[in-house]
XYZ file of C-alpha atoms in Angstrom:
673
model
C 157.933 40.787 190.995
C 158.986 44.372 191.624
C 156.608 47.217 190.868
C 159.239 49.966 190.588
C 162.992 49.926 189.921
C 165.495 52.782 190.086
C 168.343 52.723 187.558
C 171.526 54.039 189.160
C 173.219 54.908 185.891
C 172.981 57.023 182.755
C 173.266 56.810 178.973
C 172.639 53.741 176.881
C 172.695 51.213 179.738
C 170.035 53.144 181.654
C 167.860 53.162 178.528
C 168.562 49.452 178.039
C 167.380 48.594 181.568
C 164.274 50.730 181.136
C 163.306 48.761 178.018
C 163.405 45.440 179.878
C 161.474 46.945 182.780
C 158.774 48.105 180.381
C 158.548 44.590 178.968
C 157.949 43.285 182.482
C 155.447 46.034 183.341
C 157.757 47.583 185.946
C 157.781 51.359 186.551
C 161.202 53.041 186.409
C 163.019 55.875 188.149
C 165.968 57.625 186.502
C 168.668 59.608 188.270
C 170.646 62.371 186.606
C 173.328 64.990 187.025
C 172.908 68.559 185.857
C 174.699 67.655 182.627
C 172.069 64.962 181.932
C 168.919 66.879 182.827
C 167.641 66.568 179.246
C 169.089 63.106 178.547
C 167.165 60.292 176.859
C 167.141 58.021 179.914
C 165.492 60.793 181.930
C 162.845 61.214 179.254
C 162.185 57.467 179.006
C 161.767 56.806 182.737
C 158.482 57.241 184.571
C 160.149 59.426 187.206
C 163.496 61.185 187.559
C 165.555 62.426 190.511
C 168.394 64.958 190.371
C 171.640 63.891 192.043
C 173.963 66.887 191.705
C 176.607 68.579 189.515
C 178.120 66.864 186.434
C 181.267 65.251 187.931
C 180.491 61.612 188.771
C 181.950 62.033 192.265
C 179.268 64.646 192.931
C 176.365 62.762 191.349
C 176.392 59.164 190.044
C 178.864 57.953 192.677
C 176.796 59.236 195.618
C 175.337 55.988 196.911
C 173.540 57.623 199.820
C 171.663 59.979 197.494
C 170.680 57.113 195.214
C 169.325 55.068 198.118
C 167.466 58.147 199.374
C 165.941 58.490 195.900
C 164.786 54.854 196.063
C 163.101 55.437 199.409
C 161.556 58.742 198.328
C 160.062 57.326 195.120
C 159.073 53.935 196.505
C 161.473 52.003 194.269
C 161.862 48.502 195.704
C 165.048 47.709 193.807
C 168.004 49.377 192.138
C 169.790 48.264 188.963
C 173.349 49.648 188.866
C 174.085 49.027 185.156
C 177.849 48.997 184.590
C 180.527 51.339 185.876
C 179.869 53.838 188.666
C 178.549 51.890 191.706
C 177.931 48.562 189.989
C 180.952 46.852 191.565
C 180.992 48.568 194.959
C 180.377 46.049 197.732
C 179.760 48.959 200.104
C 176.875 50.168 197.946
C 175.337 46.694 197.916
C 175.639 46.574 201.721
C 174.049 50.017 202.041
C 171.148 48.889 199.832
C 170.669 45.782 201.973
C 170.668 47.878 205.136
C 168.066 50.258 203.675
C 165.783 47.435 202.526
C 166.385 48.165 198.835
C 167.017 45.132 196.610
C 170.289 45.381 194.695
C 169.918 43.771 191.261
C 173.267 42.067 191.158
C 175.491 39.679 193.116
C 175.875 39.584 196.917
C 178.308 41.967 198.570
C 180.591 39.049 199.463
C 180.899 38.036 195.808
C 181.466 41.625 194.683
C 184.213 42.099 197.265
C 185.831 38.752 196.457
C 185.742 38.944 192.680
C 185.433 42.666 191.953
C 188.829 43.354 193.511
C 191.309 42.353 190.809
C 194.042 41.466 193.312
C 191.874 39.375 195.621
C 190.112 37.653 192.717
C 193.454 36.429 191.372
C 194.342 34.992 194.759
C 190.978 33.188 194.929
C 191.287 31.925 191.370
C 194.745 30.566 192.051
C 193.559 28.875 195.247
C 190.684 27.306 193.298
C 193.086 25.791 190.775
C 192.283 28.216 187.978
C 195.209 29.076 185.729
C 196.277 32.689 186.273
C 198.701 34.994 184.476
C 202.096 35.315 186.239
C 202.292 38.553 188.167
C 202.447 40.400 191.481
C 199.086 40.397 193.253
C 200.082 42.304 196.388
C 199.948 46.044 196.957
C 202.656 48.181 195.363
C 204.236 50.915 197.465
C 205.564 53.374 194.901
C 207.109 53.769 191.455
C 210.485 52.306 192.487
C 208.707 49.265 193.913
C 206.747 48.938 190.665
C 209.986 49.027 188.658
C 211.512 46.244 190.781
C 208.405 44.073 190.399
C 208.252 44.604 186.634
C 211.916 43.671 186.279
C 211.364 40.459 188.267
C 208.334 39.434 186.191
C 210.038 40.334 182.904
C 208.905 42.830 180.299
C 206.438 43.457 178.822
C 204.121 43.902 181.817
C 200.634 45.336 182.300
C 199.879 47.797 185.097
C 196.222 47.735 186.142
C 194.114 49.608 188.670
C 192.879 47.028 191.164
C 189.302 48.316 191.063
C 189.477 49.087 187.348
C 187.389 48.010 184.408
C 186.224 49.190 180.999
C 189.794 49.880 179.883
C 190.327 52.571 182.526
C 193.475 52.556 184.640
C 195.612 50.319 182.429
C 199.126 50.830 181.052
C 201.339 48.518 179.003
C 205.041 48.833 179.846
C 207.823 47.525 177.625
C 210.641 49.018 179.701
C 211.535 50.674 182.993
C 210.904 54.052 181.385
C 207.338 53.049 180.573
C 206.756 51.992 184.192
C 208.119 55.264 185.524
C 206.056 57.266 183.020
C 202.820 55.360 183.561
C 202.609 54.066 187.138
C 201.437 57.298 188.761
C 199.015 57.968 185.887
C 197.523 54.496 186.387
C 197.041 55.258 190.099
C 195.394 58.611 189.334
C 193.020 57.097 186.763
C 192.038 54.372 189.218
C 191.372 56.926 191.934
C 189.454 59.283 189.636
C 187.277 56.600 188.047
C 186.848 54.082 190.875
C 187.926 55.791 194.097
C 190.781 53.275 194.535
C 194.406 53.954 193.554
C 195.829 50.456 194.177
C 197.673 48.973 191.212
C 198.818 45.447 190.389
C 201.275 44.245 187.752
C 201.160 41.091 185.656
C 202.978 39.565 182.709
C 201.656 40.700 179.341
C 201.062 37.722 177.068
C 202.034 38.516 173.515
C 199.705 37.668 170.611
C 196.825 37.225 173.049
C 193.091 36.956 172.490
C 190.604 38.328 174.988
C 187.875 35.730 175.588
C 185.194 36.059 178.233
C 182.507 33.747 179.599
C 179.049 35.107 180.431
C 177.626 33.647 183.637
C 174.111 33.732 185.042
C 173.187 32.355 188.462
C 170.159 32.344 190.744
C 169.646 32.142 194.513
C 168.665 28.464 194.257
C 172.161 27.202 193.500
C 171.845 27.166 189.712
C 174.556 28.758 187.597
C 175.165 28.411 183.866
C 177.559 29.830 181.303
C 176.058 31.428 178.193
C 178.911 30.660 175.804
C 181.777 33.056 175.167
C 182.482 36.454 173.651
C 185.622 37.444 171.765
C 186.683 40.982 172.672
C 190.138 40.999 171.093
C 189.683 44.138 168.971
C 190.799 46.751 171.487
C 192.456 50.149 171.489
C 194.270 51.300 174.602
C 192.718 48.269 176.325
C 189.246 49.608 175.581
C 187.064 47.131 173.705
C 185.981 48.356 170.277
C 184.493 45.273 168.593
C 182.994 42.227 170.326
C 181.521 39.069 168.863
C 179.905 35.830 169.918
C 180.818 33.100 169.557
C 184.571 33.484 169.130
C 185.955 32.308 165.761
C 189.001 31.078 167.701
C 187.346 28.964 170.403
C 186.697 25.274 169.808
C 183.768 23.409 171.456
C 186.246 21.685 173.776
C 187.847 25.001 174.759
C 184.408 26.575 175.291
C 183.403 23.775 177.642
C 186.652 23.933 179.609
C 186.512 27.716 180.012
C 182.822 27.663 180.894
C 183.166 24.966 183.522
C 186.165 26.701 185.057
C 184.245 29.992 185.210
C 181.239 28.312 186.823
C 183.408 26.570 189.424
C 185.034 29.884 190.329
C 181.661 31.623 190.686
C 180.199 28.796 192.750
C 183.085 29.149 195.162
C 181.928 32.646 196.128
C 178.175 32.006 196.035
C 177.662 34.101 192.933
C 174.189 35.074 191.720
C 172.938 37.351 188.917
C 174.882 38.120 185.725
C 178.667 38.206 185.732
C 181.581 37.694 183.389
C 184.833 35.811 183.833
C 187.521 37.154 181.524
C 190.368 35.044 180.152
C 193.381 35.727 178.024
C 194.116 32.999 175.469
C 197.406 32.208 173.792
C 197.963 31.070 170.221
C 198.077 27.454 171.420
C 194.573 27.874 172.917
C 195.901 27.861 176.470
C 193.950 30.319 178.606
C 194.477 32.224 181.842
C 192.109 33.939 184.250
C 192.268 37.717 184.123
C 189.426 38.994 186.262
C 185.741 38.720 186.986
C 183.353 41.568 186.335
C 180.568 41.320 188.886
C 178.054 43.210 186.781
C 176.432 43.383 183.387
C 178.968 43.883 180.589
C 178.777 46.565 177.909
C 178.933 43.823 175.274
C 176.089 41.691 176.690
C 173.850 42.169 173.577
C 175.906 39.752 171.451
C 175.275 37.023 174.010
C 171.578 37.870 174.007
C 171.538 37.611 170.213
C 172.964 34.081 170.050
C 171.206 32.654 173.128
C 167.845 34.427 173.097
C 168.257 35.275 176.806
C 167.377 38.813 177.932
C 170.134 39.257 180.514
C 168.619 42.341 182.114
C 165.272 40.607 182.510
C 167.055 37.549 183.930
C 168.898 39.734 186.467
C 165.619 41.272 187.592
C 163.910 37.881 187.927
C 166.851 36.449 189.882
C 166.823 39.456 192.226
C 163.091 38.842 192.753
C 163.873 35.291 193.873
C 162.903 33.384 190.750
C 164.947 30.399 189.480
C 166.686 30.572 186.096
C 164.179 28.341 184.351
C 166.682 26.603 182.083
C 169.715 24.347 182.401
C 173.181 24.357 180.867
C 172.085 21.784 178.298
C 169.325 24.148 177.132
C 171.635 27.107 176.413
C 171.432 27.912 172.683
C 174.153 28.947 170.302
C 172.259 30.435 167.369
C 174.255 32.010 164.560
C 176.787 34.796 165.055
C 176.579 38.327 166.482
C 178.934 41.315 166.278
C 178.886 44.540 168.291
C 180.791 47.706 167.488
C 181.093 50.579 169.937
C 180.447 53.965 168.391
C 182.522 56.524 170.251
C 182.693 60.295 170.292
C 186.290 60.422 169.128
C 188.176 61.448 166.018
C 190.099 58.515 164.482
C 191.779 60.903 162.037
C 193.363 62.752 164.985
C 194.676 59.807 166.940
C 191.242 58.844 168.325
C 191.153 61.879 170.574
C 187.864 62.479 172.419
C 185.308 64.758 170.817
C 182.573 66.635 172.613
C 179.698 68.780 171.437
C 176.136 68.546 170.194
C 174.782 65.886 167.843
C 173.602 68.135 165.034
C 172.496 65.054 163.067
C 171.867 61.612 164.491
C 170.242 58.920 162.358
C 170.676 55.282 163.383
C 170.197 52.458 160.851
C 166.919 50.553 160.935
C 167.256 47.300 159.028
C 166.549 43.631 159.719
C 169.088 41.926 161.966
C 170.349 45.241 163.349
C 170.021 46.465 166.952
C 171.129 49.850 168.253
C 171.549 50.457 171.988
C 171.996 54.160 172.658
C 171.311 56.874 175.174
C 171.244 59.820 172.780
C 168.989 61.408 170.200
C 169.534 64.162 167.673
C 170.388 67.300 169.604
C 171.926 65.480 172.580
C 175.099 66.879 174.109
C 178.213 64.711 174.424
C 179.831 65.845 177.663
C 183.473 65.738 178.704
C 182.452 64.365 182.090
C 181.542 60.839 181.023
C 182.513 57.912 178.833
C 182.605 58.871 175.119
C 180.428 55.977 173.908
C 177.493 57.174 171.797
C 175.921 53.821 170.970
C 176.418 50.108 170.404
C 175.618 48.662 166.988
C 174.747 44.966 167.084
C 174.165 42.729 164.075
C 173.133 39.074 164.002
C 173.360 36.583 161.155
C 173.327 32.888 160.469
C 177.082 32.989 159.916
C 179.971 35.256 160.917
C 180.291 36.485 157.328
C 176.624 37.452 157.304
C 176.939 39.309 160.622
C 179.970 41.225 159.270
C 178.125 42.107 156.041
C 175.150 43.426 158.023
C 177.495 45.396 160.280
C 179.206 46.999 157.263
C 175.880 47.924 155.695
C 174.561 49.359 158.965
C 177.712 51.435 159.534
C 177.326 52.955 156.070
C 173.779 53.967 157.046
C 174.744 55.481 160.430
C 174.775 59.283 160.267
C 176.366 61.470 162.935
C 177.167 65.152 162.488
C 178.427 67.800 164.895
C 181.159 65.801 166.621
C 183.955 63.446 165.666
C 183.096 59.738 165.656
C 184.746 56.430 164.826
C 182.265 55.015 162.291
C 184.787 55.223 159.430
C 187.285 53.265 161.506
C 184.759 50.588 162.456
C 183.782 50.180 158.803
C 187.456 49.773 157.908
C 187.864 47.048 160.538
C 184.837 45.178 159.192
C 186.353 45.247 155.684
C 189.855 44.251 156.804
C 190.903 40.817 155.446
C 192.560 39.872 158.745
C 189.401 40.577 160.724
C 187.247 38.760 158.210
C 189.536 35.721 158.477
C 188.886 35.713 162.228
C 191.544 33.314 163.469
C 194.463 35.771 163.235
C 192.887 38.545 165.327
C 194.660 39.384 168.605
C 194.478 42.267 171.061
C 197.332 43.843 169.073
C 195.233 44.013 165.885
C 194.711 47.787 165.864
C 198.294 48.596 166.863
C 199.673 46.265 164.198
C 197.330 47.178 161.350
C 197.210 50.929 162.035
C 200.665 51.675 163.509
C 200.657 55.251 162.196
C 197.053 55.941 163.109
C 193.938 55.754 160.992
C 193.787 57.661 157.717
C 190.732 56.049 156.149
C 190.131 52.724 154.458
C 192.511 51.682 151.682
C 191.405 52.801 148.243
C 189.379 50.052 146.576
C 188.048 49.949 143.049
C 184.520 49.186 144.250
C 184.524 52.043 146.781
C 185.923 54.510 144.271
C 183.348 53.524 141.664
C 180.552 53.871 144.217
C 181.629 57.407 145.138
C 182.067 58.485 141.514
C 178.660 57.116 140.578
C 176.955 58.661 143.616
C 178.494 62.073 142.948
C 177.545 61.972 139.263
C 173.921 61.061 140.001
C 173.559 63.630 142.798
C 175.005 66.283 140.510
C 172.467 65.256 137.869
C 169.606 65.625 140.369
C 170.909 69.053 141.424
C 171.318 70.189 137.828
C 167.872 68.940 136.839
C 166.371 70.982 139.653
C 168.449 74.034 138.763
C 167.049 73.905 135.219
C 163.577 74.545 136.637
C 164.492 77.931 138.116
C 162.609 80.746 136.360
C 164.235 83.848 134.921
C 167.574 82.379 133.867
C 169.510 84.361 131.266
C 169.307 82.943 127.783
C 172.384 80.852 127.081
C 173.581 81.022 130.681
C 171.112 78.766 132.492
C 171.813 75.394 134.067
C 172.207 72.687 131.472
C 171.970 68.970 132.110
C 174.544 67.665 129.658
C 175.758 64.087 129.376
C 179.499 64.695 129.702
C 181.054 65.441 133.100
C 184.371 65.164 134.914
C 184.292 63.722 138.432
C 187.264 64.762 140.542
C 187.825 62.490 143.563
C 190.631 63.617 145.874
C 192.407 65.180 142.916
C 191.995 62.227 140.528
C 189.762 62.914 137.500
C 187.475 60.496 135.684
C 185.248 61.179 132.666
C 181.627 60.177 133.324
C 178.700 60.139 130.952
C 175.286 60.543 132.613
C 171.971 59.850 130.904
C 168.620 60.127 132.681
C 166.201 57.403 131.550
C 163.013 58.080 133.459
C 163.294 56.001 136.614
C 167.067 55.477 136.483
C 170.413 56.914 135.428
C 172.698 55.232 132.927
C 176.377 55.952 133.639
C 179.482 55.397 131.543
C 182.515 55.684 133.832
C 185.884 56.086 132.148
C 186.832 56.046 128.493
C 188.006 53.565 125.910
C 188.343 49.866 126.663
C 188.290 50.505 130.431
C 184.904 52.221 130.358
C 182.279 50.729 132.653
C 178.504 50.920 132.284
C 176.372 51.210 135.414
C 172.633 51.628 135.896
C 171.543 53.387 139.110
C 168.078 53.652 140.608
C 167.627 55.975 143.587
C 165.036 58.107 145.383
C 167.655 60.554 146.658
C 166.489 64.124 146.984
C 168.443 67.341 147.399
C 169.439 67.882 151.015
C 169.251 64.262 152.149
C 172.397 63.266 154.090
C 172.350 59.649 152.898
C 172.499 58.506 149.278
C 170.989 55.006 148.936
C 170.796 53.416 145.505
C 170.374 50.155 143.647
C 173.346 49.596 141.352
C 173.303 47.238 138.393
C 176.650 46.630 136.749
C 177.268 45.813 133.094
C 178.736 42.382 133.886
C 175.738 40.663 132.360
C 174.612 39.035 135.632
C 171.557 41.243 135.937
C 172.088 41.380 139.708
C 171.627 44.658 141.556
C 173.406 45.615 144.775
C 172.503 48.325 147.255
C 175.008 51.007 148.202
C 174.864 53.658 150.922
C 176.965 56.819 150.893
C 176.970 59.523 153.577
C 176.754 62.981 151.997
C 178.104 66.288 153.251
C 177.420 69.163 150.854
C 180.344 71.532 150.432
C 180.388 74.978 148.774
C 181.798 73.174 145.754
C 181.086 69.457 145.536
C 180.594 66.875 148.259
C 182.351 65.119 151.099
C 181.355 61.463 150.634
C 181.887 58.520 152.984
C 181.327 54.814 152.399
C 182.990 51.654 153.656
C 185.243 53.592 156.020
C 186.663 55.832 153.320
C 185.936 59.548 153.074
C 186.765 61.659 150.026
C 186.208 65.146 148.627
C 184.404 64.950 145.293
C 183.631 67.596 142.692
C 181.607 67.191 139.508
C 182.650 69.621 136.776
C 181.889 70.235 133.144
C 184.855 69.403 130.873
C 185.553 73.126 130.387
C 185.373 73.896 134.123
C 187.734 70.995 134.810
C 190.182 72.381 132.264
C 190.155 75.816 133.928
C 190.269 74.390 137.482
C 193.649 72.847 136.693
C 195.122 76.372 136.699
C 193.799 77.317 140.176
C 196.380 77.867 142.925
C 196.385 75.425 145.849
C 196.051 77.058 149.279
C 198.974 76.116 151.540
C 198.016 75.543 155.211
C 199.867 77.614 157.845
C 202.888 76.114 159.628
C 201.885 75.344 163.224
C 204.865 73.149 164.043
C 206.182 75.592 166.651
C 203.066 75.131 168.798
C 201.894 72.301 171.037
C 198.128 72.439 170.575
C 195.476 70.901 172.772
C 194.108 68.066 170.613
C 190.749 67.862 172.413
C 188.722 69.838 174.955
C 190.131 68.871 178.341
C 191.683 69.721 181.681
C 195.419 70.398 182.096
C 196.600 67.841 184.670
C 200.323 68.535 184.486
C 202.997 70.556 182.684
C 206.588 69.316 182.730
C 208.378 72.190 181.004
C 209.123 75.872 181.595
C 210.367 78.705 179.347
C 213.970 78.107 178.336
C 213.828 74.322 178.728
C 215.103 72.198 175.883
C 212.918 69.241 174.899
C 213.708 66.262 172.719
C 211.400 64.474 170.284
C 209.029 62.192 172.185
C 209.514 63.932 175.530
C 206.361 64.330 177.666
C 205.358 67.992 177.807
C 201.792 68.050 179.179
C 198.990 65.757 180.336
C 195.381 66.484 179.395
C 192.412 64.737 180.997
C 189.238 64.242 178.945
C 186.369 61.786 179.399
C 188.042 60.159 182.421
C 191.248 59.366 180.480
C 194.648 61.035 180.766
C 196.446 61.808 177.501
C 200.191 62.518 177.514
C 201.236 65.095 174.913
C 204.800 64.843 173.653
C 207.162 67.060 171.696
C 207.290 66.183 168.012
C 210.893 67.358 167.584
C 213.825 68.869 169.458
C 213.211 72.492 170.416
C 213.492 75.137 173.134
C 210.389 76.219 175.057
C 209.672 79.875 174.289
C 206.434 80.304 176.249
C 204.017 78.183 178.301
C 200.534 79.551 177.687
C 198.438 77.110 179.715
C 198.198 76.480 183.449
C 197.622 73.323 185.482
C 193.920 73.067 186.317
C 192.863 75.134 183.307
C 190.160 73.850 180.949
C 191.208 74.197 177.320
C 189.308 74.162 174.045
C 190.438 72.096 171.082
C 193.502 73.576 169.315
C 194.258 75.935 172.213
C 197.998 76.687 172.405
C 199.657 74.975 175.369
C 203.329 75.621 174.605
C 205.139 77.706 171.992
C 208.588 76.510 170.924
C 211.490 78.483 169.529
C 212.474 76.390 166.516
């Protein structure tokens, strides 16, 4: 077994590899860019080596520097994680030449299966069903248009060396191909150093199913069941689960055996994943093989009990797998959600900055894989993923319930994040049903973007009750302040008005020692609730036991994220956020006469929606633009975002320049409207 391993990666996957190394008693070496000098993976490792400036091309993609770091520190092996150099056959070859063990598949397998074009040719030759498409090299945009027309729309344009949702564009028409082909090439070149693109038929109503493989150097290879990764946005996986609620035992066996046969054909060892696209009739087609550890590997670990990172290390050290296909478990159900630094309320645009508050949930059946701590900086140079939240239960319903509870307990402040959106997905009836989920789920269910979870009676009641009790705690404390004027001090009365996003509800609050008795509403619709909580002023999470007046005597636990405002609270639970005020009846009466502040009209400006780099500008002063016309392209977190005109107008002034780095809400173009 190795004594020291260098992890050629950053963030959560570097921390994940370090944890398995610690379990095996192996010392670790971290590498870092200047942007990651204070990162968690650097702190966790036994040693750390600086690579260079923040851009990946000047740090994490420098294979020669990483090998030099191995030799300088005495690391016998290198684990590449995912992304960066993990699927570079040339890096594997360089490691072999330097006498450093690469913890992953052989260079031949990486070259054969890591290249999306070549892997399709090999799969087809091996008798594996593949999606119709063009697997040769494409010369230019006109060539791409001709190919797409021959295949038939819709088509998918993909970077040949791509992965992780980068370098992918869906085209429904010739216009889409012309708009997106060059951007796909640029993203492939920027992220993977390879601008080749291939085009294939896009299967409508598809599900994304993948098979986890694990092989050793002794000729053994097994499949560890499947993962369903159909919940995607812009071809980036958002929610993954294992096993798939769509896959039958017969389908699982057929897909697994096909994946194993394909891997055996190239002498595959270590962990790898064969990805399939499945139609509504349960037909399936080979998409690609990822010759590395997948981001979503924890759900497979949860249902099989196999530590994939440990297995990769043992295989690289020459050990056999130690179990057969017949011994692979399928225990319960696991779900993973990816927590991203992005703002779902602003079209999921990337968000960067410092984590002012970061509190991960710690409950039974919950696992959090992350590379950040409170105070960490989310940089524009790398992928926006903050963490992965994994829950495991005996059934799918139990795993979803645990995921929902954990999301309500996850606190992040300082940057935008997608926790509200993930909570909404977990509560969505279509997701909970399972069978009807396709890769179009997000586009179909949130066609106009995400604006919070639908209003539910239970969620509304929870927020009203939480606000009323927190106000009671605040008022009780205020009553203890000395020197209050007679007749003007804080008074803890029983009658209050809770205003939730403009809607008002009468609430009676009575403190009864260890609990609060609430009467929500009036007349026949009034509802009695008993709440027990240890919440204290200043705590960002309100957790309480709630007992309803339905006579069952059962109590349920609720969690509400709390942001104090100058007046009232900003509360979030179950994917819904709301502004809440608690007023006395008289204050509520007077508040009805207050003027509402009207926001300024910014419609004549094209604003930068996120911090990023101006890649291109397609307009000049005096140009007339139509609604939907591309005006500028902004690059952030390795993704290009096309900004379009919202309505017809004439360009008055272009305030930004190509190559300029812009802050959020910086003016790019001013229109004369």
